[in-house]
Structure formats: C-alpha cells, structure tokens
Tab-separated table of N, CA and C in Angstrom:
chain	number	residue	atom	x	y	z
A	715	MET	N	1.049	-1.073	0.050
A	715	MET	CA	-0.108	0.189	0.045
A	715	MET	C	1.093	1.310	0.090
A	716	ASN	N	2.244	0.796	0.682
A	716	ASN	CA	2.584	2.158	0.768
A	716	ASN	C	3.433	2.417	-0.269
A	717	GLU	N	3.870	1.522	-0.828
A	717	GLU	CA	4.804	1.379	-2.377
A	717	GLU	C	3.904	1.678	-3.134
A	718	ARG	N	2.735	1.666	-3.390
A	718	ARG	CA	1.890	1.773	-4.600
A	718	ARG	C	1.443	3.007	-4.204
A	719	ASN	N	0.861	3.902	-2.913
A	719	ASN	CA	1.040	5.414	-3.005
A	719	ASN	C	1.882	6.212	-3.315
A	720	ALA	N	3.251	5.582	-2.754
A	720	ALA	CA	4.862	6.705	-3.467
A	720	ALA	C	4.931	6.964	-4.712
A	721	HIS	N	4.377	5.432	-5.167
A	721	HIS	CA	4.916	5.562	-6.776
A	721	HIS	C	3.813	6.400	-7.429
A	722	ASN	N	2.431	6.245	-6.663
A	722	ASN	CA	1.342	7.061	-7.733
A	722	ASN	C	1.630	8.622	-7.242
A	723	PHE	N	1.916	8.801	-6.243
A	723	PHE	CA	2.801	9.935	-5.856
A	723	PHE	C	2.822	11.344	-6.831
A	724	PRO	N	4.129	11.063	-7.177
A	724	PRO	CA	4.938	11.930	-8.550
A	724	PRO	C	3.522	12.185	-9.513
A	725	LEU	N	3.083	10.376	-9.809
A	725	LEU	CA	2.179	10.379	-10.973
A	725	LEU	C	0.784	11.735	-10.755
A	726	ASP	N	0.383	11.165	-9.314
A	726	ASP	CA	-1.062	11.983	-9.549
A	726	ASP	C	-0.554	13.340	-9.478
A	727	LEU	N	0.579	13.578	-8.497
A	727	LEU	CA	0.622	15.405	-8.662
A	727	LEU	C	1.080	15.838	-10.241
A	728	ALA	N	1.856	15.115	-10.901
A	728	ALA	CA	2.088	15.960	-12.387
A	728	ALA	C	0.516	15.672	-13.231
A	729	THR	N	0.015	14.450	-13.035
A	729	THR	CA	-1.323	14.633	-13.580
A	729	THR	C	-2.308	16.129	-13.046
A	730	VAL	N	-1.973	15.842	-12.096
A	730	VAL	CA	-3.159	16.801	-11.444
A	730	VAL	C	-2.863	18.551	-11.298
A	731	GLU	N	-1.443	18.758	-11.300
A	731	GLU	CA	-1.061	19.703	-11.475
A	731	GLU	C	-0.533	20.220	-12.970
A	732	ALA	N	-0.592	19.278	-13.897
A	732	ALA	CA	-0.527	19.730	-15.376
A	732	ALA	C	-1.897	20.241	-15.586
A	733	PRO	N	-2.536	19.698	-15.563
A	733	PRO	CA	-3.952	20.323	-15.983
A	733	PRO	C	-4.430	21.513	-15.511
A	734	SER	N	-4.157	21.476	-14.103
A	734	SER	CA	-4.300	22.690	-13.638
A	734	SER	C	-3.737	23.718	-13.534
A	735	ILE	N	-2.435	23.673	-14.317
A	735	ILE	CA	-1.502	24.979	-14.880
A	735	ILE	C	-2.044	25.157	-16.338
A	736	ASN	N	-2.471	23.774	-17.613
A	736	ASN	CA	-2.977	24.322	-18.382
A	736	ASN	C	-4.291	25.037	-18.768
A	737	GLY	N	-5.328	24.598	-17.451
A	737	GLY	CA	-6.620	25.325	-17.433
A	737	GLY	C	-6.272	26.786	-17.152
C-alpha cells in the first residue's frame, strides 16, 4: 500500500498539476 502510494504520488501530482496549469 505504501509502495503503491509512493509510486502514484509523483504521477498523481504531475497529472493534477498539468491540467491545473493548462486550465
């Protein structure tokens, strides 16, 4: 669970920040 979260953390941040900056 922790390993999956750590791997998804950077991906989620980039995916949420990308559209946020674009929009």
